[in-house]
PDB file of C-alpha atoms in Angstrom:
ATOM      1  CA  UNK D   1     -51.017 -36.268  28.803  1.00 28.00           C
ATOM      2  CA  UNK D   2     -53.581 -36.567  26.231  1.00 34.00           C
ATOM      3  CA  UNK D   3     -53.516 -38.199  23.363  1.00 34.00           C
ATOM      4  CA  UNK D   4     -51.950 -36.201  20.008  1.00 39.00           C
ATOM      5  CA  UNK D   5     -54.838 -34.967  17.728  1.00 40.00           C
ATOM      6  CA  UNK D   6     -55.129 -34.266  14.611  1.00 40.00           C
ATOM      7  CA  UNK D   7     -57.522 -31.720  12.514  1.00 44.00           C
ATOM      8  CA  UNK D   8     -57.789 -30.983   9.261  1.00 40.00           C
ATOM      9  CA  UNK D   9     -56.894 -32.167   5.685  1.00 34.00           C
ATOM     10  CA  UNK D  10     -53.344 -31.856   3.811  1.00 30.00           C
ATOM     11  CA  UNK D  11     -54.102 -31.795   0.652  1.00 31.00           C
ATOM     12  CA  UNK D  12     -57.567 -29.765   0.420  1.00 31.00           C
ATOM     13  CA  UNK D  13     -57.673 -25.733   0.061  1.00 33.00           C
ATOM     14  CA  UNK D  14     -60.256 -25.293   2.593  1.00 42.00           C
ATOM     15  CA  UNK D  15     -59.271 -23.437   5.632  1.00 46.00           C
ATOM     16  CA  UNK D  16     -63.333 -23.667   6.864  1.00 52.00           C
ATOM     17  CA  UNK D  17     -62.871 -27.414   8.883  1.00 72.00           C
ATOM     18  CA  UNK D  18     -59.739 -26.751  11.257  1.00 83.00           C
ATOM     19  CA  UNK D  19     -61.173 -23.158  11.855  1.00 87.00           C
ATOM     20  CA  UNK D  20     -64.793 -24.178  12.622  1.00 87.00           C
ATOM     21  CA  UNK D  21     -63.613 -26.957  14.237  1.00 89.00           C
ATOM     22  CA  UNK D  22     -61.971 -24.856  17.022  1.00 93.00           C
ATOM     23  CA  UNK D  23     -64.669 -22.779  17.405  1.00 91.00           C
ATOM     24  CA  UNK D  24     -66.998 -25.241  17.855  1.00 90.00           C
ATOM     25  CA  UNK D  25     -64.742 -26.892  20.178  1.00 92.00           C
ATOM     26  CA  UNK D  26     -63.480 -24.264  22.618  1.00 93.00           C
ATOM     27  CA  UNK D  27     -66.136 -24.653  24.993  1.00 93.00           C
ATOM     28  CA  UNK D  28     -64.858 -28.316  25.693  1.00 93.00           C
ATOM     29  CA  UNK D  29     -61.262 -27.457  25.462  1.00 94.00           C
ATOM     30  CA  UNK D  30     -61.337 -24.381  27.937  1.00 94.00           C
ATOM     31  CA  UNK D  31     -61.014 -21.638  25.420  1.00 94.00           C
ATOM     32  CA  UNK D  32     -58.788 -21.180  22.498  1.00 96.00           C
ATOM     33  CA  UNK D  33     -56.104 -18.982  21.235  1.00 96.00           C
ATOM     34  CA  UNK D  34     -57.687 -15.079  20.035  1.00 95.00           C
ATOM     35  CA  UNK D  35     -56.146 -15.778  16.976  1.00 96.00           C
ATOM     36  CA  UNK D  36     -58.080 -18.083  15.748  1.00 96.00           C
ATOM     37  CA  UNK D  37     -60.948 -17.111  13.316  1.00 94.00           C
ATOM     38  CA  UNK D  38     -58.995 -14.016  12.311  1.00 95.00           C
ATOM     39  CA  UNK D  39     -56.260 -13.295   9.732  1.00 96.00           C
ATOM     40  CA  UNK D  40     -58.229 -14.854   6.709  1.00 95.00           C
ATOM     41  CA  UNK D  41     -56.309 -14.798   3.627  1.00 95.00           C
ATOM     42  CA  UNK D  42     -58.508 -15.532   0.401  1.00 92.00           C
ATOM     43  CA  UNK D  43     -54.895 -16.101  -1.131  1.00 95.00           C
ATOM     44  CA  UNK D  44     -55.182 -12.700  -3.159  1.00 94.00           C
ATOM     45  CA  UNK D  45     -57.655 -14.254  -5.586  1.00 93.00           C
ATOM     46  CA  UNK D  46     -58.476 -11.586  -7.800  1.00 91.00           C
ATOM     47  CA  UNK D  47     -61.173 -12.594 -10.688  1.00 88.00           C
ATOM     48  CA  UNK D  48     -61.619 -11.524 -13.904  1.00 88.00           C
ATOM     49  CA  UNK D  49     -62.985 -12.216 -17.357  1.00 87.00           C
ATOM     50  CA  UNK D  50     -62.011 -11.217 -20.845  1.00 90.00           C
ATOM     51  CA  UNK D  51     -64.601 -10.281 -23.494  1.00 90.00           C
ATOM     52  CA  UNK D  52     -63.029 -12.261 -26.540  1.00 94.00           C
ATOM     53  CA  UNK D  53     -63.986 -10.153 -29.735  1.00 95.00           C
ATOM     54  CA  UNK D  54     -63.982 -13.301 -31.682  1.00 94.00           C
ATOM     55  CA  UNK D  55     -63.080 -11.865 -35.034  1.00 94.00           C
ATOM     56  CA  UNK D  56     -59.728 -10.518 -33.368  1.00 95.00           C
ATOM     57  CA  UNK D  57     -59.154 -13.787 -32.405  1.00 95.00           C
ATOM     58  CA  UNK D  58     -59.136 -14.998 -36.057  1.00 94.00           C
ATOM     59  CA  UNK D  59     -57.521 -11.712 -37.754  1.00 95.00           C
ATOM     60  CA  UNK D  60     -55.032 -10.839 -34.610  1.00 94.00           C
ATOM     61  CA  UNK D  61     -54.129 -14.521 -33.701  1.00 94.00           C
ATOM     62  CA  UNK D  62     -55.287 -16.721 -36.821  1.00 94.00           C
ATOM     63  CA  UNK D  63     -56.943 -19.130 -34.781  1.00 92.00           C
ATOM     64  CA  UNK D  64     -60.079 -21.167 -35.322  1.00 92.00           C
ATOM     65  CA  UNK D  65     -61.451 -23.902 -35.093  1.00 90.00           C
ATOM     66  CA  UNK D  66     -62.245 -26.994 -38.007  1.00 91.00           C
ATOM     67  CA  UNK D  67     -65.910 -25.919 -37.679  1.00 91.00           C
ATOM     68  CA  UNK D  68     -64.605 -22.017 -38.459  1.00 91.00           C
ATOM     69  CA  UNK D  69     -65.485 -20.817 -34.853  1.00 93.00           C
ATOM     70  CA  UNK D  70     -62.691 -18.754 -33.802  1.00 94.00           C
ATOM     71  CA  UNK D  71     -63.290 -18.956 -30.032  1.00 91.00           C
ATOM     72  CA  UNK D  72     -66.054 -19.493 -28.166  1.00 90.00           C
ATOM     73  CA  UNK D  73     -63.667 -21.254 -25.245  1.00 86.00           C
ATOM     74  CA  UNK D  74     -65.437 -21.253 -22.283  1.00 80.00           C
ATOM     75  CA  UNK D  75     -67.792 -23.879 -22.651  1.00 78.00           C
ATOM     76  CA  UNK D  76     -64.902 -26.188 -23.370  1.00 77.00           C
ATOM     77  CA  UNK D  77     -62.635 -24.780 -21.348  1.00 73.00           C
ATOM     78  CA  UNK D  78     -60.076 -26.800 -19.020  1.00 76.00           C
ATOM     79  CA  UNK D  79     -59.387 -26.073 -15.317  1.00 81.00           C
ATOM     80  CA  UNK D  80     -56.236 -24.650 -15.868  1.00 86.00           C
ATOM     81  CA  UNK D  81     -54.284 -24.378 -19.562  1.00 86.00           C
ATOM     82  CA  UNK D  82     -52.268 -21.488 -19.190  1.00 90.00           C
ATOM     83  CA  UNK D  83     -50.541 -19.309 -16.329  1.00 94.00           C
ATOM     84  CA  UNK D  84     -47.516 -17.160 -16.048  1.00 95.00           C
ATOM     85  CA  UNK D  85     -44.742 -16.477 -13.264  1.00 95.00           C
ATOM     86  CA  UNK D  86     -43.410 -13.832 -14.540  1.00 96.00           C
ATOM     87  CA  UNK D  87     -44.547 -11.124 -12.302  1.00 97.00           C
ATOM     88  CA  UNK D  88     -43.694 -13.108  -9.011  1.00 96.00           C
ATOM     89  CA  UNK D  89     -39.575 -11.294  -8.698  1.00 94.00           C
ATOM     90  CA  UNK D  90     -38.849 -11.616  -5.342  1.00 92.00           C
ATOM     91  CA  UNK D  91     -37.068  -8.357  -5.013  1.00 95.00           C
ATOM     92  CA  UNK D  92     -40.052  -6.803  -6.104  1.00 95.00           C
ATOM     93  CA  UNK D  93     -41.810  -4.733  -3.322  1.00 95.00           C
ATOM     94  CA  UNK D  94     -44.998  -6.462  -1.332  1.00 95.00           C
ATOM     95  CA  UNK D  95     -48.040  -6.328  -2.768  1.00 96.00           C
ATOM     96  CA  UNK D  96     -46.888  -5.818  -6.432  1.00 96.00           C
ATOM     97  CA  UNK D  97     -45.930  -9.998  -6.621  1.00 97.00           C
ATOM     98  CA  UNK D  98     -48.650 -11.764  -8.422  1.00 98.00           C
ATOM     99  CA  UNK D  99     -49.678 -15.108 -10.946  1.00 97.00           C
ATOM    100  CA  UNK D 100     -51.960 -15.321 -13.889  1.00 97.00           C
ATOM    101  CA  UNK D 101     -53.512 -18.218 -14.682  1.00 95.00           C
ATOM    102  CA  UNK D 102     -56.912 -18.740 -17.262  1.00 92.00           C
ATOM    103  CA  UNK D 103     -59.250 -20.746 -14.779  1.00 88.00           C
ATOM    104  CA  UNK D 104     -62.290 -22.556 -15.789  1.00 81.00           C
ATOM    105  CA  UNK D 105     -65.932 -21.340 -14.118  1.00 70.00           C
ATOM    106  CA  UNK D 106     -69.002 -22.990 -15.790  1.00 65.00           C
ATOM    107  CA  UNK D 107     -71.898 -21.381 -16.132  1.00 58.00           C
ATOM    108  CA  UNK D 108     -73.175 -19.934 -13.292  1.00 55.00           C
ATOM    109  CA  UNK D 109     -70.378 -17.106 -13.838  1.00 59.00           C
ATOM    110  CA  UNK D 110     -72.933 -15.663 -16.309  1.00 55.00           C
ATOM    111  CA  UNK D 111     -74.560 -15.313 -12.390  1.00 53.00           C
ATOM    112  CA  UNK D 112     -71.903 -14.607 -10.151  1.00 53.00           C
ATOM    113  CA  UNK D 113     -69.669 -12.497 -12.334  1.00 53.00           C
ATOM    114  CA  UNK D 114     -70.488  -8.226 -11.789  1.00 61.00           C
ATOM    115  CA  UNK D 115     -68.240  -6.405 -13.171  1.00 61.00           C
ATOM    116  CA  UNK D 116     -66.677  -3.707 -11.572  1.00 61.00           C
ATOM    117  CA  UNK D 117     -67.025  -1.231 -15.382  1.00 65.00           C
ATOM    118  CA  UNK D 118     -69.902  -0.505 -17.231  1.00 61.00           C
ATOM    119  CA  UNK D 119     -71.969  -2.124 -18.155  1.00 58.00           C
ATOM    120  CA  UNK D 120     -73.847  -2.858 -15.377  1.00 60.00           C
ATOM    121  CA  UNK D 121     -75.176  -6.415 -14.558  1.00 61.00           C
ATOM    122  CA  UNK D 122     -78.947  -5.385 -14.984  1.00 65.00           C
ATOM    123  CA  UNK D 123     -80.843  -4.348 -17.813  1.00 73.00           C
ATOM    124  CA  UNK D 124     -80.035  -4.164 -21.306  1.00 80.00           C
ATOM    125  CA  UNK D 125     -75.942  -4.105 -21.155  1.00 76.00           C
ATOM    126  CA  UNK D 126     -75.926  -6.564 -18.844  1.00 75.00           C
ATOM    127  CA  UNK D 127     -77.601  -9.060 -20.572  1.00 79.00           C
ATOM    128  CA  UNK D 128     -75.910  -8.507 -24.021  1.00 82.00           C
ATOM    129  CA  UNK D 129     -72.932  -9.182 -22.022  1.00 80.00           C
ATOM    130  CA  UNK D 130     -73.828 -12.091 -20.429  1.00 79.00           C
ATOM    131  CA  UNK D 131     -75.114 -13.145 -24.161  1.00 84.00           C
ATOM    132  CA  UNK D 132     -71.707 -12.828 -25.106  1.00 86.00           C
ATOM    133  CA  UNK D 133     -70.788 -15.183 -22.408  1.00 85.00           C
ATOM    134  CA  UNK D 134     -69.528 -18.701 -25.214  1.00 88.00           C
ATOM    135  CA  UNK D 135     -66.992 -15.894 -25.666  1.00 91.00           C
ATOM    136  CA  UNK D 136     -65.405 -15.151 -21.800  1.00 88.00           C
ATOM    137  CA  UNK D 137     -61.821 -16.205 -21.222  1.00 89.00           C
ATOM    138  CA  UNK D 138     -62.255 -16.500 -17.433  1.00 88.00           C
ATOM    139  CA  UNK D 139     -59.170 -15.455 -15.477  1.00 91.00           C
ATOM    140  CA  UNK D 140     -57.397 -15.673 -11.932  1.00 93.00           C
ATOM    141  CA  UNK D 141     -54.176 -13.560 -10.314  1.00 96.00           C
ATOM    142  CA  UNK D 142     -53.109 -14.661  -7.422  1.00 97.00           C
ATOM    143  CA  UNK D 143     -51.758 -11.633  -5.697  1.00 97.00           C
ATOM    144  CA  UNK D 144     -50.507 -10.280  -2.085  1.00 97.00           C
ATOM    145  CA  UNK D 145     -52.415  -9.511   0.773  1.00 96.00           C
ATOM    146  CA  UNK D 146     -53.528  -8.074   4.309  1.00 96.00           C
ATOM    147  CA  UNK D 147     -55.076 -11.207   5.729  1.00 96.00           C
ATOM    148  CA  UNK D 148     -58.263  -8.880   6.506  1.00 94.00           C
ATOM    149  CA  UNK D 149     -60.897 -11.822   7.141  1.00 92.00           C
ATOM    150  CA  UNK D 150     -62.513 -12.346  10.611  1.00 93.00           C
ATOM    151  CA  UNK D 151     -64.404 -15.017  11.360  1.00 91.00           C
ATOM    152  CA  UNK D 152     -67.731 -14.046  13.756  1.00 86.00           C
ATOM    153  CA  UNK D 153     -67.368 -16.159  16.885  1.00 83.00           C
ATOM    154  CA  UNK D 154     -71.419 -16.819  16.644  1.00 83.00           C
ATOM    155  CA  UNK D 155     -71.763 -20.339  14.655  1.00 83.00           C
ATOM    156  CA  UNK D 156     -74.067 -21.860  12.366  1.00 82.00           C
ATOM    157  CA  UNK D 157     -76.153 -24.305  13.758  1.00 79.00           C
ATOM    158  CA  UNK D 158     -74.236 -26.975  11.174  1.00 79.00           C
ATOM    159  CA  UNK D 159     -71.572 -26.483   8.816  1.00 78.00           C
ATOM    160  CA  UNK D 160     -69.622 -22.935   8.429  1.00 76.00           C
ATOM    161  CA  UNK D 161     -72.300 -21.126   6.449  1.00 79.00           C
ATOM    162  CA  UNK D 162     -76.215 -21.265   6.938  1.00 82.00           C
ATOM    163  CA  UNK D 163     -78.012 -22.011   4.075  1.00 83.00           C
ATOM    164  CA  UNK D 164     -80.739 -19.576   3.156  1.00 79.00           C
ATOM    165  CA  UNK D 165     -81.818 -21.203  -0.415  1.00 76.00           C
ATOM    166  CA  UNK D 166     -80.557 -23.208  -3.229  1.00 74.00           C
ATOM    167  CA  UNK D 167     -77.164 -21.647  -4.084  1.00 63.00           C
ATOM    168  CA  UNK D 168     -77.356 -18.929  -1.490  1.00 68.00           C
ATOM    169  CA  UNK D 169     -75.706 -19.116   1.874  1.00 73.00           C
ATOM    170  CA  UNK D 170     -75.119 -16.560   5.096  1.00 76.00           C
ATOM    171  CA  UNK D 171     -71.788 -16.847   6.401  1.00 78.00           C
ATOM    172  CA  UNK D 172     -70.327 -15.490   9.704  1.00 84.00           C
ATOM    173  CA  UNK D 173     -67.181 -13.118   7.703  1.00 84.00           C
ATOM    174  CA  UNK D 174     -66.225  -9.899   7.663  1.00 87.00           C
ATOM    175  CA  UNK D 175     -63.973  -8.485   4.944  1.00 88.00           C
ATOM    176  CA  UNK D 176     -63.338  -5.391   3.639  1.00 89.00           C
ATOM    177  CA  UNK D 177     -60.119  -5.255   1.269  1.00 91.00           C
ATOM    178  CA  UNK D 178     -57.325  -2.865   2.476  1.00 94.00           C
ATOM    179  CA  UNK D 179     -55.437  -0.437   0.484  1.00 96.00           C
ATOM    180  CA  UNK D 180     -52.527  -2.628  -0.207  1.00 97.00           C
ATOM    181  CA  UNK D 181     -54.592  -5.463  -0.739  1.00 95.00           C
ATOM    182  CA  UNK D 182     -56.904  -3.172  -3.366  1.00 94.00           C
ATOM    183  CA  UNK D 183     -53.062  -2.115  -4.955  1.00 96.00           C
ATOM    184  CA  UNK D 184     -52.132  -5.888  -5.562  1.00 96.00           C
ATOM    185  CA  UNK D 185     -55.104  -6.142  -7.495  1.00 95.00           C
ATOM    186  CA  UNK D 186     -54.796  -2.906  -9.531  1.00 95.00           C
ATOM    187  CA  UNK D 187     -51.248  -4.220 -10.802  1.00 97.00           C
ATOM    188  CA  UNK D 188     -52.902  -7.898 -11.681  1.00 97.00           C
ATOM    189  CA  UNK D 189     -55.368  -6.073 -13.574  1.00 95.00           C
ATOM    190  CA  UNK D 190     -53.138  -3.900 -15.335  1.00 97.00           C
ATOM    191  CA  UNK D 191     -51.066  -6.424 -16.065  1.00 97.00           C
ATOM    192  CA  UNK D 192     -53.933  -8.169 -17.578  1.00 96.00           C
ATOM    193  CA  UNK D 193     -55.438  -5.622 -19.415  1.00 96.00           C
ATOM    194  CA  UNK D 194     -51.374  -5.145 -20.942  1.00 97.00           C
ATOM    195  CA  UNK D 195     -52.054  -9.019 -22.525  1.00 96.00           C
ATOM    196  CA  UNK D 196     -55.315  -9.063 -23.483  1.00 96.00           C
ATOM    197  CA  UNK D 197     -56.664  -5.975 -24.414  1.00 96.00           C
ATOM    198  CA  UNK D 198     -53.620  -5.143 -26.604  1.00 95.00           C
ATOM    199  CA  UNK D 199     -54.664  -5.330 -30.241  1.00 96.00           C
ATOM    200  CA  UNK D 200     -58.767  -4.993 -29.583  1.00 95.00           C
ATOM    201  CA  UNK D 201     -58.550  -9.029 -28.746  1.00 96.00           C
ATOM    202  CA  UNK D 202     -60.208  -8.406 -25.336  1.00 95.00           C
ATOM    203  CA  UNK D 203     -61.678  -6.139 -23.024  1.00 92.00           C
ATOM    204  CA  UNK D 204     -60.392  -7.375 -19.427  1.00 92.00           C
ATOM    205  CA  UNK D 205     -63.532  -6.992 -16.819  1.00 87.00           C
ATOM    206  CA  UNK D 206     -62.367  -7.751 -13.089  1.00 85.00           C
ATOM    207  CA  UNK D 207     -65.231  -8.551 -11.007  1.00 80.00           C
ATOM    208  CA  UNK D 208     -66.400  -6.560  -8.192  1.00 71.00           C
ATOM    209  CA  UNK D 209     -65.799  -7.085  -4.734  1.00 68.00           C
ATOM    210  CA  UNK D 210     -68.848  -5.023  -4.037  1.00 64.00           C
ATOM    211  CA  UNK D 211     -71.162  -8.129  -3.459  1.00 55.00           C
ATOM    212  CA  UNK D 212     -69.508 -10.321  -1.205  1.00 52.00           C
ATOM    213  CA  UNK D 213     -65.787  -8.538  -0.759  1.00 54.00           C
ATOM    214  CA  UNK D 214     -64.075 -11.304  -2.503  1.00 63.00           C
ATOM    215  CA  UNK D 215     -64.214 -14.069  -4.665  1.00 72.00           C
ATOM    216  CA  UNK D 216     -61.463 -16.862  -4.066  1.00 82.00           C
ATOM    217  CA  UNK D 217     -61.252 -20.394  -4.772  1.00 83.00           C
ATOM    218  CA  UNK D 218     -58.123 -21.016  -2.131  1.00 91.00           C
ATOM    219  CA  UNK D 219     -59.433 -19.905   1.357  1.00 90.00           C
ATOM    220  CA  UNK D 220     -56.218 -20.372   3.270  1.00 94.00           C
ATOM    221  CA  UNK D 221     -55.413 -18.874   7.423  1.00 94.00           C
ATOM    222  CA  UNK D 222     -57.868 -18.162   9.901  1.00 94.00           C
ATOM    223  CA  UNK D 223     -55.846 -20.643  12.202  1.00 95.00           C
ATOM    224  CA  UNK D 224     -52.300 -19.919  10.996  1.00 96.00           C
ATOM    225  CA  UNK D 225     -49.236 -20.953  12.140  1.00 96.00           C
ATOM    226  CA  UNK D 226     -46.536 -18.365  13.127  1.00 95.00           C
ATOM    227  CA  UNK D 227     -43.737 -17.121  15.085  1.00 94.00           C
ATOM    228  CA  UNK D 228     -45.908 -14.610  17.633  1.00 94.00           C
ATOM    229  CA  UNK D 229     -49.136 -15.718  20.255  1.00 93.00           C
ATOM    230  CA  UNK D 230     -51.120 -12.897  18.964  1.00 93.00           C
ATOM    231  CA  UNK D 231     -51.189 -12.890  15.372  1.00 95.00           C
ATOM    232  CA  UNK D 232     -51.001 -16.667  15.224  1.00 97.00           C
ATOM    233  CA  UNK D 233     -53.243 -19.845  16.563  1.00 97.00           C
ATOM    234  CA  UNK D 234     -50.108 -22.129  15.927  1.00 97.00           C
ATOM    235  CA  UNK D 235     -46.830 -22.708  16.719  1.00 97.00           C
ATOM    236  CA  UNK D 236     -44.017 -23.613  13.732  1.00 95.00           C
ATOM    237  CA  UNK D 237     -44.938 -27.266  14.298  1.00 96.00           C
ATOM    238  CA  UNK D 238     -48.908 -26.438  13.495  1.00 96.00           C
ATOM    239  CA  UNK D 239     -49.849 -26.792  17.434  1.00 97.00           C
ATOM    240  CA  UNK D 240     -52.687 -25.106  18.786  1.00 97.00           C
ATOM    241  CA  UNK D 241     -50.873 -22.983  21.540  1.00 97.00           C
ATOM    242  CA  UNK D 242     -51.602 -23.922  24.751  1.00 96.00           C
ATOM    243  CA  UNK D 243     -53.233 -27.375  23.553  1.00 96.00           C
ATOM    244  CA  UNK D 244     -50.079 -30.103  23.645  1.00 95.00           C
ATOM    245  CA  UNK D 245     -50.858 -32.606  21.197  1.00 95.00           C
ATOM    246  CA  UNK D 246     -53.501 -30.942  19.053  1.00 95.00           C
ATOM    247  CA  UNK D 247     -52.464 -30.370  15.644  1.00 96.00           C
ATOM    248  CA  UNK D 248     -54.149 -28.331  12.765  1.00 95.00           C
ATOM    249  CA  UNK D 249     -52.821 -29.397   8.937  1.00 94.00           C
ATOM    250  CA  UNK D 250     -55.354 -27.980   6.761  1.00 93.00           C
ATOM    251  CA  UNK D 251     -55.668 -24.859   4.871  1.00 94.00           C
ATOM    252  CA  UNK D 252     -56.185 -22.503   8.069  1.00 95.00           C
ATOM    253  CA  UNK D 253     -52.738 -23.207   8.350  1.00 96.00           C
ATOM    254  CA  UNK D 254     -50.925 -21.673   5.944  1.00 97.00           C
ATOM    255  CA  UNK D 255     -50.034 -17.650   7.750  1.00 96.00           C
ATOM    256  CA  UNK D 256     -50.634 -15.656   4.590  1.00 95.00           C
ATOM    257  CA  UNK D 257     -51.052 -15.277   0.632  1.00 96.00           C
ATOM    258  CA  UNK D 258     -48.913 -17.656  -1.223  1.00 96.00           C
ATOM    259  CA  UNK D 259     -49.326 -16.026  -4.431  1.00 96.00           C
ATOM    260  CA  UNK D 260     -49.536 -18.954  -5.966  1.00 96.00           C
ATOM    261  CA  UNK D 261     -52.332 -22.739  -5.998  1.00 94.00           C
ATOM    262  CA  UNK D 262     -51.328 -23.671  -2.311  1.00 95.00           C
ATOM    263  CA  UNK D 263     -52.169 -27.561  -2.413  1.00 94.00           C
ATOM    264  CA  UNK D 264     -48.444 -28.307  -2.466  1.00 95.00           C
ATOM    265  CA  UNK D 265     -47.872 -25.944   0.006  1.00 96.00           C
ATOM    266  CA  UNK D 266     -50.169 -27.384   2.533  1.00 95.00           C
ATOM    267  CA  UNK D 267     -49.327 -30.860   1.948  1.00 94.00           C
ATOM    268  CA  UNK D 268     -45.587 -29.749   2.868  1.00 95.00           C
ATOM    269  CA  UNK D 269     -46.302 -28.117   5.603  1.00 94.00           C
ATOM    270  CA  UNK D 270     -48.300 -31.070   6.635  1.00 93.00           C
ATOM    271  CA  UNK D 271     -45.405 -33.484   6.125  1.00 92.00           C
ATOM    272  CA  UNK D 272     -43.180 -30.832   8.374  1.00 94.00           C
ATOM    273  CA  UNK D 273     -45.654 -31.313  11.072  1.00 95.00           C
ATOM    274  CA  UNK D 274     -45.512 -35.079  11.531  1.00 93.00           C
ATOM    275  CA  UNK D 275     -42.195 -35.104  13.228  1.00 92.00           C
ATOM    276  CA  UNK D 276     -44.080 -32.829  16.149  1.00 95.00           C
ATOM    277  CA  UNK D 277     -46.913 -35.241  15.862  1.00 94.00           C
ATOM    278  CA  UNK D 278     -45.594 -38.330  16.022  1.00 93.00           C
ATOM    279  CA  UNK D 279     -43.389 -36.988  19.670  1.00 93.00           C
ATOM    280  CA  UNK D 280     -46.131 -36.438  20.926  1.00 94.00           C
ATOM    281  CA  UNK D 281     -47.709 -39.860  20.192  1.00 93.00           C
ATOM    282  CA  UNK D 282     -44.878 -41.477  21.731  1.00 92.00           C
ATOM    283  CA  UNK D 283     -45.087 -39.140  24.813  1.00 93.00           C
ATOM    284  CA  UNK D 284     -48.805 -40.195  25.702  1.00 92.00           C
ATOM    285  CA  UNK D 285     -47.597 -43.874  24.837  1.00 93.00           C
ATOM    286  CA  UNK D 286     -48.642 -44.572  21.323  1.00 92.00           C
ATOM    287  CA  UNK D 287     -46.749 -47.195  19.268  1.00 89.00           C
ATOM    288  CA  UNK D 288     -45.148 -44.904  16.480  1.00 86.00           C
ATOM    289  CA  UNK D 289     -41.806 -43.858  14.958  1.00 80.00           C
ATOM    290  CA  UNK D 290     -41.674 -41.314  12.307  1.00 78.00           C
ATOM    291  CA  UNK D 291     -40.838 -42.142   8.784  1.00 78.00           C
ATOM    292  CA  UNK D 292     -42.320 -44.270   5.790  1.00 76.00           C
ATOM    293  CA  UNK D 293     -40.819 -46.363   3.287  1.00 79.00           C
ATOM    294  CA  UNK D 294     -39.633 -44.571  -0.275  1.00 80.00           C
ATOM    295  CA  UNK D 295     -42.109 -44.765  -2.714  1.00 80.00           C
ATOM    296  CA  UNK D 296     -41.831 -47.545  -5.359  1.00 84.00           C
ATOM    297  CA  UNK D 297     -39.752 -46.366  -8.585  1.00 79.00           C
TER     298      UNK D 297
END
């Protein structure tokens, strides 16, 4: 019996170190469950900024600043300061659940960030827009969908990307956005556009999945957990199937789109793995007993 394992991280969003870790792994384990490296979620992250016409901002709202500046947020901007739940009804039909939050990017959005309507990134329009950029109100929904990421089973030499300059790496997935998943994001960015843009106070850009296919700060699946061998690396407990006593935890985890920031999630689901983890323990002859004294009040 070998001894339980453990792989991966319960409180980080990454799903990149239990998934590489497998891959880079199966040679020594005998092989690994199919599943694994596919059914990448990037948690519905859909992107977007707001244009802020800063004088509806002071006529529309009546806000500004001591120093008269009406806006010009996003160089002070805060991770998160605002979200809503209101479009996540659970009777509601799949892929029309979603959150809004206002995020916080620095800078090198003025880079990254092509939007999907004119105008254009290059030229002229492009960079009166991105000279507009003190003036962005950077924004995130968090919608449904497919789980349409694969994973290439050829690896970087190191790491889970390989760097080809500063800032610009090559990784090993392929995603193209399905239907439903492209619907999820339509009704985020209508509902957006519904806030924002009513009044003249903003013109809602959403950025385009043209460049890399998506743009999300919560990678989660890739080795998920589920109910069926092939659609899922692990069991309910976070096993790997047909490994006893290896144990994945991290953001690979998680099956699909939470629809919402999933660090709470993972950390719970890591806490309803340690039961599996410590029987195993005790089965290969480890010392342990599950449980852990109450926090101090």
């Amino acid at each position: 019996m070998r001894r339980a394992r453990h792989l991966g991280n319960s409180l980080a969003g990454s799903c990149r170190s239990g998934r590489v870790i497998l891959q880079r792994s199966a040679p020594l384990l005998g092989g690994i469950p199919a599943a694994v490296g596919r059914y990448f979620s990037g948690n519905g992250d859909r992107v977007s900024f707001a244009d802020v016409d800063e004088s509806k901002v002071r006529s529309v709202l009546g806000l500004s600043r001591p120093d008269g500046v009406p806006y010009e947020g996003l160089p002070i901007g805060r991770p998160i300061t605002a979200a809503t739940y209101d479009y996540l009804d659970a009777t509601a039909p799949e892929y029309s659940r979603f959150m809004l939050q206002q995020i916080y990017f620095p800078s090198v959005t003025n880079v990254l960030a092509q939007a999907v309507d004119p105008p254009h990134w290059f030229g002229i329009p492009g960079r009166d827009l991105r000279s507009r950029w003190t003036s962005w109100l950077t924004l995130l929904a968090m919608t449904e969908d497919d789980n349409e990421g694969t994973f290439g089973t050829v690896l970087p030499l190191t790491g889970s990307f390989t760097r080809l300059a500063p800032g610009l790496g090559l990784g090993t997935m392929t995603y193209r956005p399905t239907a439903r998943t492209r619907g999820g994001w339509a009704k985020a960015d209508a509902a957006l556009r519904a806030i924002l843009e009513k009044d003249g106070l903003a013109r809602v850009r959403p950025w385009s999945e043209d460049v890399a296919g998506s743009v999300t700060a919560h990678p989660i699946s890739s080795a998920r957990m589920g109910d069926s061998p092939g659609t899922s690396a692990l069991t309910d407990t976070n096993e790997l199937r047909g490994h006893p006593g290896l144990f994945v935890t991290d953001g690979s985890a998680v099956p699909t789109s939470l629809t919402v920031n999933p660090s709470l999630t993972i950390a719970a689901l890591a806490e309803h793995a340690t039961p599996a983890i410590t029987d195993r323990a005790e089965q290969a002859g480890v010392p342990v007993r599950y449980g852990a004294p109450l926090p101090l009040p």
